[in-house]
Short mmCIF file of C-alpha atoms in Angstrom, two decimals:
data_model
loop_
_atom_site.label_atom_id
_atom_site.label_comp_id
_atom_site.label_asym_id
_atom_site.label_seq_id
_atom_site.Cartn_x
_atom_site.Cartn_y
_atom_site.Cartn_z
CA MET A 301 110.64 104.32 88.83
CA VAL A 302 109.33 104.09 92.24
CA LYS A 303 111.54 101.23 93.22
CA LEU A 304 114.52 103.10 92.02
CA LEU A 305 113.65 106.19 94.10
CA LEU A 306 112.95 103.97 97.27
CA ALA A 307 116.50 102.36 96.63
CA ASP A 308 118.20 105.63 97.02
CA ALA A 309 118.92 106.37 100.59
CA ARG A 310 118.44 110.05 100.12
CA VAL A 311 114.93 109.82 99.21
CA ASN A 312 112.37 110.25 102.07
CA PRO A 313 109.14 108.44 101.14
CA ALA A 314 107.57 109.68 104.33
CA THR A 315 108.09 113.49 103.49
CA MET A 316 105.46 115.81 103.84
CA ASP A 317 103.54 113.87 106.36
CA ASN A 318 103.34 110.82 104.24
CA GLY A 319 102.30 112.87 101.08
CA PRO A 320 103.51 110.18 98.48
CA ILE A 321 101.03 107.78 100.17
CA GLN A 322 98.08 110.05 100.23
CA LEU A 323 98.57 111.02 96.69
CA SER A 324 99.24 107.83 95.51
CA SER A 325 95.94 106.46 97.13
CA GLN A 326 94.01 109.25 95.88
CA ASN A 327 95.03 108.70 92.32
CA GLY A 328 94.33 105.02 92.46
CA HIS A 329 98.14 103.77 92.25
CA ALA A 330 97.52 101.06 94.76
CA ASP A 331 100.75 99.16 93.66
CA VAL A 332 102.82 102.37 94.54
CA VAL A 333 100.99 102.54 97.83
CA GLN A 334 102.30 99.14 98.80
CA LEU A 335 105.75 99.78 97.68
CA LEU A 336 105.68 102.65 100.12
CA LEU A 337 104.19 100.84 102.82
CA ALA A 338 107.05 98.14 102.43
CA ASP A 339 109.68 100.63 102.94
CA ALA A 340 110.84 100.77 106.63
CA ARG A 341 111.03 104.55 106.53
CA VAL A 342 107.40 104.87 106.05
CA ASP A 343 105.18 104.73 109.35
CA PRO A 344 101.72 103.68 108.47
CA THR A 345 100.14 104.79 111.72
#
């Protein structure tokens, strides 16, 4: 599901100050965190 969402140019994976990464990390979804970090639209800093 995450891969499908990231394939859509209308989706902003860095929304809400990288909220998707924060929530994924807090909930133990390391695979999702890696997918998000691999996306060029996300700034890991």
